[in-house]
mmCIF file with all atom_site columns, C-alpha atoms and ligand atoms in Angstrom:
data_model
loop_
_atom_site.group_PDB
_atom_site.id
_atom_site.type_symbol
_atom_site.label_atom_id
_atom_site.label_alt_id
_atom_site.label_comp_id
_atom_site.label_asym_id
_atom_site.label_entity_id
_atom_site.label_seq_id
_atom_site.pdbx_PDB_ins_code
_atom_site.Cartn_x
_atom_site.Cartn_y
_atom_site.Cartn_z
_atom_site.occupancy
_atom_site.B_iso_or_equiv
_atom_site.pdbx_formal_charge
_atom_site.auth_seq_id
_atom_site.auth_comp_id
_atom_site.auth_asym_id
_atom_site.auth_atom_id
_atom_site.pdbx_PDB_model_num
ATOM   1   C  CA  . MET A 1 1   ? -0.221 -96.868  -28.989 1.00 81.00 ? 1   MET A CA  1
ATOM   2   C  CA  . VAL A 1 2   ? -2.111 -99.751  -27.998 1.00 91.00 ? 2   VAL A CA  1
ATOM   3   C  CA  . LEU A 1 3   ? -0.572 -103.028 -28.932 1.00 96.00 ? 3   LEU A CA  1
ATOM   4   C  CA  . THR A 1 4   ? -3.783 -105.051 -30.093 1.00 97.00 ? 4   THR A CA  1
ATOM   5   C  CA  . ALA A 1 5   ? -4.309 -109.360 -30.171 1.00 97.00 ? 5   ALA A CA  1
ATOM   6   C  CA  . GLU A 1 6   ? -4.070 -109.151 -33.760 1.00 98.00 ? 6   GLU A CA  1
ATOM   7   C  CA  . ASP A 1 7   ? -0.657 -107.126 -33.898 1.00 98.00 ? 7   ASP A CA  1
ATOM   8   C  CA  . ARG A 1 8   ? 1.197  -109.151 -30.852 1.00 97.00 ? 8   ARG A CA  1
ATOM   9   C  CA  . ARG A 1 9   ? -0.061 -111.973 -33.604 1.00 97.00 ? 9   ARG A CA  1
ATOM   10  C  CA  . LEU A 1 10  ? 1.405  -110.403 -36.384 1.00 97.00 ? 10  LEU A CA  1
ATOM   11  C  CA  . LEU A 1 11  ? 4.324  -109.451 -34.873 1.00 97.00 ? 11  LEU A CA  1
ATOM   12  C  CA  . GLN A 1 12  ? 5.017  -113.123 -33.611 1.00 96.00 ? 12  GLN A CA  1
ATOM   13  C  CA  . ALA A 1 13  ? 3.997  -114.253 -36.538 1.00 96.00 ? 13  ALA A CA  1
ATOM   14  C  CA  . SER A 1 14  ? 6.504  -111.973 -39.276 1.00 95.00 ? 14  SER A CA  1
ATOM   15  C  CA  . VAL A 1 15  ? 9.849  -112.948 -36.719 1.00 95.00 ? 15  VAL A CA  1
ATOM   16  C  CA  . GLY A 1 16  ? 8.400  -116.613 -37.398 1.00 93.00 ? 16  GLY A CA  1
ATOM   17  C  CA  . LYS A 1 17  ? 9.057  -115.628 -40.777 1.00 94.00 ? 17  LYS A CA  1
ATOM   18  C  CA  . LEU A 1 18  ? 12.651 -113.614 -41.028 1.00 93.00 ? 18  LEU A CA  1
ATOM   19  C  CA  . GLY A 1 19  ? 14.343 -116.517 -41.834 1.00 88.00 ? 19  GLY A CA  1
ATOM   20  C  CA  . CYS A 1 20  ? 17.303 -115.238 -40.061 1.00 93.00 ? 20  CYS A CA  1
ATOM   21  C  CA  . ARG A 1 21  ? 17.846 -114.088 -36.145 1.00 93.00 ? 21  ARG A CA  1
ATOM   22  C  CA  . LEU A 1 22  ? 16.676 -110.673 -34.530 1.00 97.00 ? 22  LEU A CA  1
ATOM   23  C  CA  . GLU A 1 23  ? 20.044 -109.942 -33.925 1.00 97.00 ? 23  GLU A CA  1
ATOM   24  C  CA  . ASP A 1 24  ? 21.059 -110.284 -37.605 1.00 97.00 ? 24  ASP A CA  1
ATOM   25  C  CA  . ILE A 1 25  ? 17.873 -107.409 -38.823 1.00 98.00 ? 25  ILE A CA  1
ATOM   26  C  CA  . GLY A 1 26  ? 19.491 -105.449 -35.500 1.00 98.00 ? 26  GLY A CA  1
ATOM   27  C  CA  . ALA A 1 27  ? 23.125 -105.484 -36.977 1.00 98.00 ? 27  ALA A CA  1
ATOM   28  C  CA  . ASP A 1 28  ? 21.420 -104.647 -40.424 1.00 98.00 ? 28  ASP A CA  1
ATOM   29  C  CA  . ALA A 1 29  ? 19.230 -101.947 -39.178 1.00 98.00 ? 29  ALA A CA  1
ATOM   30  C  CA  . LEU A 1 30  ? 22.106 -100.335 -36.872 1.00 98.00 ? 30  LEU A CA  1
ATOM   31  C  CA  . ASN A 1 31  ? 24.967 -100.277 -40.155 1.00 98.00 ? 31  ASN A CA  1
ATOM   32  C  CA  . ARG A 1 32  ? 21.424 -98.209  -42.107 1.00 98.00 ? 32  ARG A CA  1
ATOM   33  C  CA  . LEU A 1 33  ? 21.158 -95.653  -39.285 1.00 98.00 ? 33  LEU A CA  1
ATOM   34  C  CA  . LEU A 1 34  ? 25.058 -94.772  -39.487 1.00 98.00 ? 34  LEU A CA  1
ATOM   35  C  CA  . LEU A 1 35  ? 24.982 -94.723  -42.901 1.00 97.00 ? 35  LEU A CA  1
ATOM   36  C  CA  . VAL A 1 36  ? 21.962 -92.744  -43.854 1.00 98.00 ? 36  VAL A CA  1
ATOM   37  C  CA  . PHE A 1 37  ? 21.602 -90.440  -40.792 1.00 98.00 ? 37  PHE A CA  1
ATOM   38  C  CA  . PRO A 1 38  ? 25.526 -90.139  -40.024 1.00 97.00 ? 38  PRO A CA  1
ATOM   39  C  CA  . GLN A 1 39  ? 24.908 -87.415  -36.792 1.00 96.00 ? 39  GLN A CA  1
ATOM   40  C  CA  . SER A 1 40  ? 24.265 -90.629  -34.935 1.00 97.00 ? 40  SER A CA  1
ATOM   41  C  CA  . LYS A 1 41  ? 28.005 -91.665  -35.754 1.00 97.00 ? 41  LYS A CA  1
ATOM   42  C  CA  . THR A 1 42  ? 28.302 -89.296  -32.739 1.00 96.00 ? 42  THR A CA  1
ATOM   43  C  CA  . TYR A 1 43  ? 27.611 -91.747  -30.211 1.00 97.00 ? 43  TYR A CA  1
ATOM   44  C  CA  . PHE A 1 44  ? 29.639 -94.423  -31.762 1.00 97.00 ? 44  PHE A CA  1
ATOM   45  C  CA  . SER A 1 45  ? 33.229 -92.522  -31.821 1.00 94.00 ? 45  SER A CA  1
ATOM   46  C  CA  . HIS A 1 46  ? 34.977 -95.644  -30.058 1.00 95.00 ? 46  HIS A CA  1
ATOM   47  C  CA  . PHE A 1 47  ? 33.675 -97.900  -32.949 1.00 97.00 ? 47  PHE A CA  1
ATOM   48  C  CA  . ASN A 1 48  ? 35.086 -98.740  -36.026 1.00 97.00 ? 48  ASN A CA  1
ATOM   49  C  CA  . LEU A 1 49  ? 32.747 -97.259  -37.995 1.00 96.00 ? 49  LEU A CA  1
ATOM   50  C  CA  . SER A 1 50  ? 33.583 -98.477  -41.201 1.00 96.00 ? 50  SER A CA  1
ATOM   51  C  CA  . PRO A 1 51  ? 29.917 -100.189 -42.743 1.00 95.00 ? 51  PRO A CA  1
ATOM   52  C  CA  . GLY A 1 52  ? 30.012 -103.897 -41.816 1.00 95.00 ? 52  GLY A CA  1
ATOM   53  C  CA  . SER A 1 53  ? 32.426 -103.849 -39.103 1.00 97.00 ? 53  SER A CA  1
ATOM   54  C  CA  . LYS A 1 54  ? 32.872 -106.216 -36.145 1.00 98.00 ? 54  LYS A CA  1
ATOM   55  C  CA  . ASP A 1 55  ? 31.660 -103.886 -34.075 1.00 98.00 ? 55  ASP A CA  1
ATOM   56  C  CA  . ILE A 1 56  ? 28.880 -101.816 -35.700 1.00 98.00 ? 56  ILE A CA  1
ATOM   57  C  CA  . VAL A 1 57  ? 27.542 -105.771 -35.996 1.00 98.00 ? 57  VAL A CA  1
ATOM   58  C  CA  . HIS A 1 58  ? 27.892 -106.534 -32.526 1.00 98.00 ? 58  HIS A CA  1
ATOM   59  C  CA  . GLN A 1 59  ? 26.534 -103.449 -31.589 1.00 98.00 ? 59  GLN A CA  1
ATOM   60  C  CA  . GLY A 1 60  ? 23.708 -104.323 -33.913 1.00 98.00 ? 60  GLY A CA  1
ATOM   61  C  CA  . GLU A 1 61  ? 23.600 -107.936 -32.344 1.00 98.00 ? 61  GLU A CA  1
ATOM   62  C  CA  . LYS A 1 62  ? 23.144 -106.601 -29.100 1.00 98.00 ? 62  LYS A CA  1
ATOM   63  C  CA  . ILE A 1 63  ? 20.331 -104.439 -29.849 1.00 98.00 ? 63  ILE A CA  1
ATOM   64  C  CA  . GLY A 1 64  ? 18.057 -107.116 -31.811 1.00 98.00 ? 64  GLY A CA  1
ATOM   65  C  CA  . LYS A 1 65  ? 18.999 -109.313 -28.796 1.00 98.00 ? 65  LYS A CA  1
ATOM   66  C  CA  . ALA A 1 66  ? 17.185 -106.394 -26.071 1.00 98.00 ? 66  ALA A CA  1
ATOM   67  C  CA  . LEU A 1 67  ? 14.297 -105.943 -28.945 1.00 98.00 ? 67  LEU A CA  1
ATOM   68  C  CA  . ASP A 1 68  ? 13.441 -110.051 -28.720 1.00 97.00 ? 68  ASP A CA  1
ATOM   69  C  CA  . SER A 1 69  ? 13.315 -109.981 -24.559 1.00 97.00 ? 69  SER A CA  1
ATOM   70  C  CA  . ALA A 1 70  ? 10.758 -106.962 -25.005 1.00 97.00 ? 70  ALA A CA  1
ATOM   71  C  CA  . LEU A 1 71  ? 8.842  -109.027 -27.541 1.00 97.00 ? 71  LEU A CA  1
ATOM   72  C  CA  . LYS A 1 72  ? 8.624  -111.755 -25.380 1.00 96.00 ? 72  LYS A CA  1
ATOM   73  C  CA  . HIS A 1 73  ? 7.546  -109.898 -22.342 1.00 97.00 ? 73  HIS A CA  1
ATOM   74  C  CA  . LEU A 1 74  ? 5.062  -107.658 -24.471 1.00 96.00 ? 74  LEU A CA  1
ATOM   75  C  CA  . ASP A 1 75  ? 2.817  -107.101 -21.841 1.00 96.00 ? 75  ASP A CA  1
ATOM   76  C  CA  . ASP A 1 76  ? 6.170  -105.549 -19.360 1.00 96.00 ? 76  ASP A CA  1
ATOM   77  C  CA  . ILE A 1 77  ? 8.326  -103.744 -21.732 1.00 97.00 ? 77  ILE A CA  1
ATOM   78  C  CA  . ARG A 1 78  ? 9.148  -100.703 -19.803 1.00 96.00 ? 78  ARG A CA  1
ATOM   79  C  CA  . GLY A 1 79  ? 9.937  -103.857 -16.744 1.00 96.00 ? 79  GLY A CA  1
ATOM   80  C  CA  . THR A 1 80  ? 12.154 -106.093 -19.201 1.00 97.00 ? 80  THR A CA  1
ATOM   81  C  CA  . LEU A 1 81  ? 13.926 -102.604 -20.206 1.00 97.00 ? 81  LEU A CA  1
ATOM   82  C  CA  . SER A 1 82  ? 14.458 -100.415 -17.697 1.00 95.00 ? 82  SER A CA  1
ATOM   83  C  CA  . GLN A 1 83  ? 17.704 -101.002 -17.075 1.00 96.00 ? 83  GLN A CA  1
ATOM   84  C  CA  . LEU A 1 84  ? 18.768 -99.849  -20.214 1.00 97.00 ? 84  LEU A CA  1
ATOM   85  C  CA  . SER A 1 85  ? 15.908 -97.002  -20.289 1.00 95.00 ? 85  SER A CA  1
ATOM   86  C  CA  . ASP A 1 86  ? 18.496 -95.687  -16.833 1.00 94.00 ? 86  ASP A CA  1
ATOM   87  C  CA  . LEU A 1 87  ? 21.840 -96.434  -19.136 1.00 95.00 ? 87  LEU A CA  1
ATOM   88  C  CA  . HIS A 1 88  ? 20.623 -94.525  -22.620 1.00 93.00 ? 88  HIS A CA  1
ATOM   89  C  CA  . ALA A 1 89  ? 19.280 -91.993  -20.490 1.00 91.00 ? 89  ALA A CA  1
ATOM   90  C  CA  . TYR A 1 90  ? 22.235 -91.153  -17.822 1.00 91.00 ? 90  TYR A CA  1
ATOM   91  C  CA  . ASN A 1 91  ? 24.575 -92.286  -19.062 1.00 92.00 ? 91  ASN A CA  1
ATOM   92  C  CA  . LEU A 1 92  ? 24.785 -92.514  -23.153 1.00 92.00 ? 92  LEU A CA  1
ATOM   93  C  CA  . ARG A 1 93  ? 22.725 -89.443  -22.602 1.00 91.00 ? 93  ARG A CA  1
ATOM   94  C  CA  . VAL A 1 94  ? 21.487 -90.081  -26.207 1.00 93.00 ? 94  VAL A CA  1
ATOM   95  C  CA  . ASP A 1 95  ? 18.994 -87.899  -27.890 1.00 94.00 ? 95  ASP A CA  1
ATOM   96  C  CA  . PRO A 1 96  ? 15.811 -89.197  -27.987 1.00 93.00 ? 96  PRO A CA  1
ATOM   97  C  CA  . VAL A 1 97  ? 15.434 -88.303  -32.017 1.00 95.00 ? 97  VAL A CA  1
ATOM   98  C  CA  . ASN A 1 98  ? 17.981 -91.445  -32.539 1.00 96.00 ? 98  ASN A CA  1
ATOM   99  C  CA  . PHE A 1 99  ? 15.539 -93.522  -31.420 1.00 96.00 ? 99  PHE A CA  1
ATOM   100 C  CA  . GLN A 1 100 ? 13.191 -92.421  -33.708 1.00 96.00 ? 100 GLN A CA  1
ATOM   101 C  CA  . LEU A 1 101 ? 15.889 -92.798  -36.499 1.00 97.00 ? 101 LEU A CA  1
ATOM   102 C  CA  . LEU A 1 102 ? 16.703 -96.110  -35.804 1.00 98.00 ? 102 LEU A CA  1
ATOM   103 C  CA  . SER A 1 103 ? 13.410 -97.466  -36.025 1.00 98.00 ? 103 SER A CA  1
ATOM   104 C  CA  . LYS A 1 104 ? 12.443 -96.205  -39.715 1.00 98.00 ? 104 LYS A CA  1
ATOM   105 C  CA  . CYS A 1 105 ? 16.048 -98.573  -40.003 1.00 98.00 ? 105 CYS A CA  1
ATOM   106 C  CA  . PHE A 1 106 ? 14.681 -101.055 -38.213 1.00 98.00 ? 106 PHE A CA  1
ATOM   107 C  CA  . HIS A 1 107 ? 11.702 -101.225 -40.845 1.00 98.00 ? 107 HIS A CA  1
ATOM   108 C  CA  . VAL A 1 108 ? 13.519 -100.975 -43.506 1.00 98.00 ? 108 VAL A CA  1
ATOM   109 C  CA  . SER A 1 109 ? 15.840 -104.243 -42.727 1.00 98.00 ? 109 SER A CA  1
ATOM   110 C  CA  . LEU A 1 110 ? 12.147 -105.640 -41.823 1.00 98.00 ? 110 LEU A CA  1
ATOM   111 C  CA  . GLY A 1 111 ? 10.705 -104.566 -45.172 1.00 97.00 ? 111 GLY A CA  1
ATOM   112 C  CA  . VAL A 1 112 ? 14.102 -106.458 -47.071 1.00 96.00 ? 112 VAL A CA  1
ATOM   113 C  CA  . HIS A 1 113 ? 13.747 -109.981 -44.746 1.00 95.00 ? 113 HIS A CA  1
ATOM   114 C  CA  . LEU A 1 114 ? 9.857  -110.208 -44.883 1.00 95.00 ? 114 LEU A CA  1
ATOM   115 C  CA  . ARG A 1 115 ? 8.942  -108.523 -48.788 1.00 94.00 ? 115 ARG A CA  1
ATOM   116 C  CA  . ASN A 1 116 ? 5.480  -109.346 -49.817 1.00 93.00 ? 116 ASN A CA  1
ATOM   117 C  CA  . GLU A 1 117 ? 4.459  -110.245 -45.836 1.00 93.00 ? 117 GLU A CA  1
ATOM   118 C  CA  . TYR A 1 118 ? 5.803  -106.485 -44.861 1.00 96.00 ? 118 TYR A CA  1
ATOM   119 C  CA  . ASN A 1 119 ? 2.039  -105.945 -45.671 1.00 96.00 ? 119 ASN A CA  1
ATOM   120 C  CA  . ALA A 1 120 ? 0.641  -102.005 -44.136 1.00 97.00 ? 120 ALA A CA  1
ATOM   121 C  CA  . THR A 1 121 ? -0.774 -104.717 -41.037 1.00 97.00 ? 121 THR A CA  1
ATOM   122 C  CA  . THR A 1 122 ? 2.139  -106.170 -39.920 1.00 97.00 ? 122 THR A CA  1
ATOM   123 C  CA  . CYS A 1 123 ? 4.102  -102.544 -40.176 1.00 97.00 ? 123 CYS A CA  1
ATOM   124 C  CA  . LEU A 1 124 ? 1.890  -101.053 -38.699 1.00 97.00 ? 124 LEU A CA  1
ATOM   125 C  CA  . ALA A 1 125 ? 2.007  -103.507 -35.904 1.00 98.00 ? 125 ALA A CA  1
ATOM   126 C  CA  . TRP A 1 126 ? 6.059  -103.583 -35.884 1.00 98.00 ? 126 TRP A CA  1
ATOM   127 C  CA  . ASP A 1 127 ? 5.725  -99.238  -35.844 1.00 97.00 ? 127 ASP A CA  1
ATOM   128 C  CA  . LYS A 1 128 ? 3.463  -99.320  -32.692 1.00 98.00 ? 128 LYS A CA  1
ATOM   129 C  CA  . PHE A 1 129 ? 5.800  -101.708 -30.937 1.00 98.00 ? 129 PHE A CA  1
ATOM   130 C  CA  . PHE A 1 130 ? 9.181  -99.357  -31.288 1.00 98.00 ? 130 PHE A CA  1
ATOM   131 C  CA  . GLU A 1 131 ? 7.163  -97.117  -30.767 1.00 97.00 ? 131 GLU A CA  1
ATOM   132 C  CA  . GLN A 1 132 ? 7.009  -98.470  -27.247 1.00 97.00 ? 132 GLN A CA  1
ATOM   133 C  CA  . VAL A 1 133 ? 10.266 -99.653  -27.398 1.00 97.00 ? 133 VAL A CA  1
ATOM   134 C  CA  . ALA A 1 134 ? 11.488 -96.079  -28.295 1.00 95.00 ? 134 ALA A CA  1
ATOM   135 C  CA  . ASP A 1 135 ? 9.035  -94.613  -25.368 1.00 94.00 ? 135 ASP A CA  1
ATOM   136 C  CA  . VAL A 1 136 ? 10.728 -97.119  -22.402 1.00 94.00 ? 136 VAL A CA  1
ATOM   137 C  CA  . LEU A 1 137 ? 14.363 -95.744  -23.540 1.00 94.00 ? 137 LEU A CA  1
ATOM   138 C  CA  . SER A 1 138 ? 13.489 -92.374  -23.558 1.00 91.00 ? 138 SER A CA  1
ATOM   139 C  CA  . GLU A 1 139 ? 11.336 -91.260  -21.060 1.00 88.00 ? 139 GLU A CA  1
ATOM   140 C  CA  . LYS A 1 140 ? 13.659 -90.907  -17.621 1.00 85.00 ? 140 LYS A CA  1
ATOM   141 C  CA  . TYR A 1 141 ? 14.541 -87.328  -19.771 1.00 77.00 ? 141 TYR A CA  1
ATOM   142 C  CA  . ARG A 1 142 ? 11.451 -86.140  -19.275 1.00 65.00 ? 142 ARG A CA  1
HETATM 143 NI NI1 . HNI B 2 .   ? 21.830 -98.907  -27.240 1.00 61.70 ? 1   HNI B NI1 1
HETATM 144 C  C1  . HNI B 2 .   ? 24.197 -99.863  -25.670 1.00 61.70 ? 1   HNI B C1  1
HETATM 145 C  C2  . HNI B 2 .   ? 20.382 -101.367 -26.465 1.00 61.70 ? 1   HNI B C2  1
HETATM 146 C  C3  . HNI B 2 .   ? 19.158 -97.323  -29.705 1.00 61.70 ? 1   HNI B C3  1
HETATM 147 C  C4  . HNI B 2 .   ? 23.502 -96.222  -28.428 1.00 61.70 ? 1   HNI B C4  1
HETATM 148 N  N1  . HNI B 2 .   ? 21.900 -100.271 -26.299 1.00 61.70 ? 1   HNI B N1  1
HETATM 149 C  C5  . HNI B 2 .   ? 22.979 -100.799 -25.994 1.00 61.70 ? 1   HNI B C5  1
HETATM 150 C  C6  . HNI B 2 .   ? 23.281 -101.691 -25.372 1.00 61.70 ? 1   HNI B C6  1
HETATM 151 C  C7  . HNI B 2 .   ? 21.840 -101.684 -25.483 1.00 61.70 ? 1   HNI B C7  1
HETATM 152 C  C8  . HNI B 2 .   ? 21.356 -101.646 -26.119 1.00 61.70 ? 1   HNI B C8  1
HETATM 153 C  C9  . HNI B 2 .   ? 21.731 -103.763 -25.117 1.00 61.70 ? 1   HNI B C9  1
HETATM 154 C  C10 . HNI B 2 .   ? 24.391 -102.671 -24.719 1.00 61.70 ? 1   HNI B C10 1
HETATM 155 C  C11 . HNI B 2 .   ? 23.944 -102.296 -23.516 1.00 61.70 ? 1   HNI B C11 1
HETATM 156 C  C12 . HNI B 2 .   ? 24.688 -103.150 -22.531 1.00 61.70 ? 1   HNI B C12 1
HETATM 157 O  O1  . HNI B 2 .   ? 25.962 -103.411 -22.597 1.00 61.70 ? 1   HNI B O1  1
HETATM 158 O  O2  . HNI B 2 .   ? 24.528 -102.934 -20.991 1.00 61.70 ? 1   HNI B O2  1
HETATM 159 N  N2  . HNI B 2 .   ? 19.479 -99.478  -27.800 1.00 61.70 ? 1   HNI B N2  1
HETATM 160 C  C13 . HNI B 2 .   ? 18.864 -99.930  -27.658 1.00 61.70 ? 1   HNI B C13 1
HETATM 161 C  C14 . HNI B 2 .   ? 18.080 -100.701 -28.143 1.00 61.70 ? 1   HNI B C14 1
HETATM 162 C  C15 . HNI B 2 .   ? 17.692 -99.316  -28.878 1.00 61.70 ? 1   HNI B C15 1
HETATM 163 C  C16 . HNI B 2 .   ? 18.936 -98.855  -28.929 1.00 61.70 ? 1   HNI B C16 1
HETATM 164 C  C17 . HNI B 2 .   ? 17.541 -101.428 -27.924 1.00 61.70 ? 1   HNI B C17 1
HETATM 165 C  C18 . HNI B 2 .   ? 16.105 -98.872  -29.560 1.00 61.70 ? 1   HNI B C18 1
HETATM 166 C  C19 . HNI B 2 .   ? 15.301 -100.407 -30.210 1.00 61.70 ? 1   HNI B C19 1
HETATM 167 N  N3  . HNI B 2 .   ? 21.475 -96.827  -28.559 1.00 61.70 ? 1   HNI B N3  1
HETATM 168 C  C20 . HNI B 2 .   ? 20.055 -96.741  -29.454 1.00 61.70 ? 1   HNI B C20 1
HETATM 169 C  C21 . HNI B 2 .   ? 20.001 -95.649  -30.176 1.00 61.70 ? 1   HNI B C21 1
HETATM 170 C  C22 . HNI B 2 .   ? 21.901 -94.903  -30.055 1.00 61.70 ? 1   HNI B C22 1
HETATM 171 C  C23 . HNI B 2 .   ? 22.242 -95.658  -28.714 1.00 61.70 ? 1   HNI B C23 1
HETATM 172 C  C24 . HNI B 2 .   ? 19.302 -95.096  -30.753 1.00 61.70 ? 1   HNI B C24 1
HETATM 173 C  C25 . HNI B 2 .   ? 22.482 -93.442  -30.515 1.00 61.70 ? 1   HNI B C25 1
HETATM 174 C  C26 . HNI B 2 .   ? 22.377 -93.410  -31.900 1.00 61.70 ? 1   HNI B C26 1
HETATM 175 N  N4  . HNI B 2 .   ? 23.231 -97.874  -26.946 1.00 61.70 ? 1   HNI B N4  1
HETATM 176 C  C27 . HNI B 2 .   ? 24.048 -96.827  -27.470 1.00 61.70 ? 1   HNI B C27 1
HETATM 177 C  C28 . HNI B 2 .   ? 25.305 -96.457  -27.207 1.00 61.70 ? 1   HNI B C28 1
HETATM 178 C  C29 . HNI B 2 .   ? 25.714 -98.093  -26.613 1.00 61.70 ? 1   HNI B C29 1
HETATM 179 C  C30 . HNI B 2 .   ? 24.597 -98.716  -26.468 1.00 61.70 ? 1   HNI B C30 1
HETATM 180 C  C31 . HNI B 2 .   ? 26.382 -95.661  -27.620 1.00 61.70 ? 1   HNI B C31 1
HETATM 181 C  C32 . HNI B 2 .   ? 27.166 -98.217  -25.791 1.00 61.70 ? 1   HNI B C32 1
HETATM 182 C  C33 . HNI B 2 .   ? 27.809 -99.057  -26.578 1.00 61.70 ? 1   HNI B C33 1
HETATM 183 C  C34 . HNI B 2 .   ? 29.166 -98.877  -26.303 1.00 61.70 ? 1   HNI B C34 1
HETATM 184 O  O3  . HNI B 2 .   ? 29.464 -100.293 -25.985 1.00 61.70 ? 1   HNI B O3  1
HETATM 185 O  O4  . HNI B 2 .   ? 29.475 -98.298  -25.821 1.00 61.70 ? 1   HNI B O4  1
#
């Protein structure tokens, strides 16, 4: 789904209102993924998987950082994440369903941080954004 000018405005505005870095949201979301969808742990068997471990936080921060650059290049998400797309498809072989599961967890983290600000239109803008990111990260499988 196309990100409209209003979606883009809502995305940037809500990042400004988070009160934390997107890296912190990434860490929280990854922590949730591993707790709520334990099947995702198979990809991180070399990590300390205790909730909130340094491994999880650092990995989640990397995800948040990548999303931050995608948000800064909304016209070229594909180009911005192309190396990560190769990595997840060819090296890590992450089953694409996991990107959907992680998106759900991001929605929860954003909702927890933004509270009433995370209304239907803002939620939809993020959903479109995550969908585009997931498409890019999983398109090499096809
Ligand atoms: Ni993902 C490594 C970004 C979803 C499993 N991942 C990375 C790195 C970034 C990253 C950045 C670090 C690359 C590097 O070091 O060069 N991952 C993202 C983003 C998303 C995502 C932006 C979606 C929003 N990754 C997922 C999902 C899984 C996943 C859903 C599996 C459940 N990623 C991995 C694994 C690694 C990884 C495994 C390697 C970790 C390591 O250090 O061994």
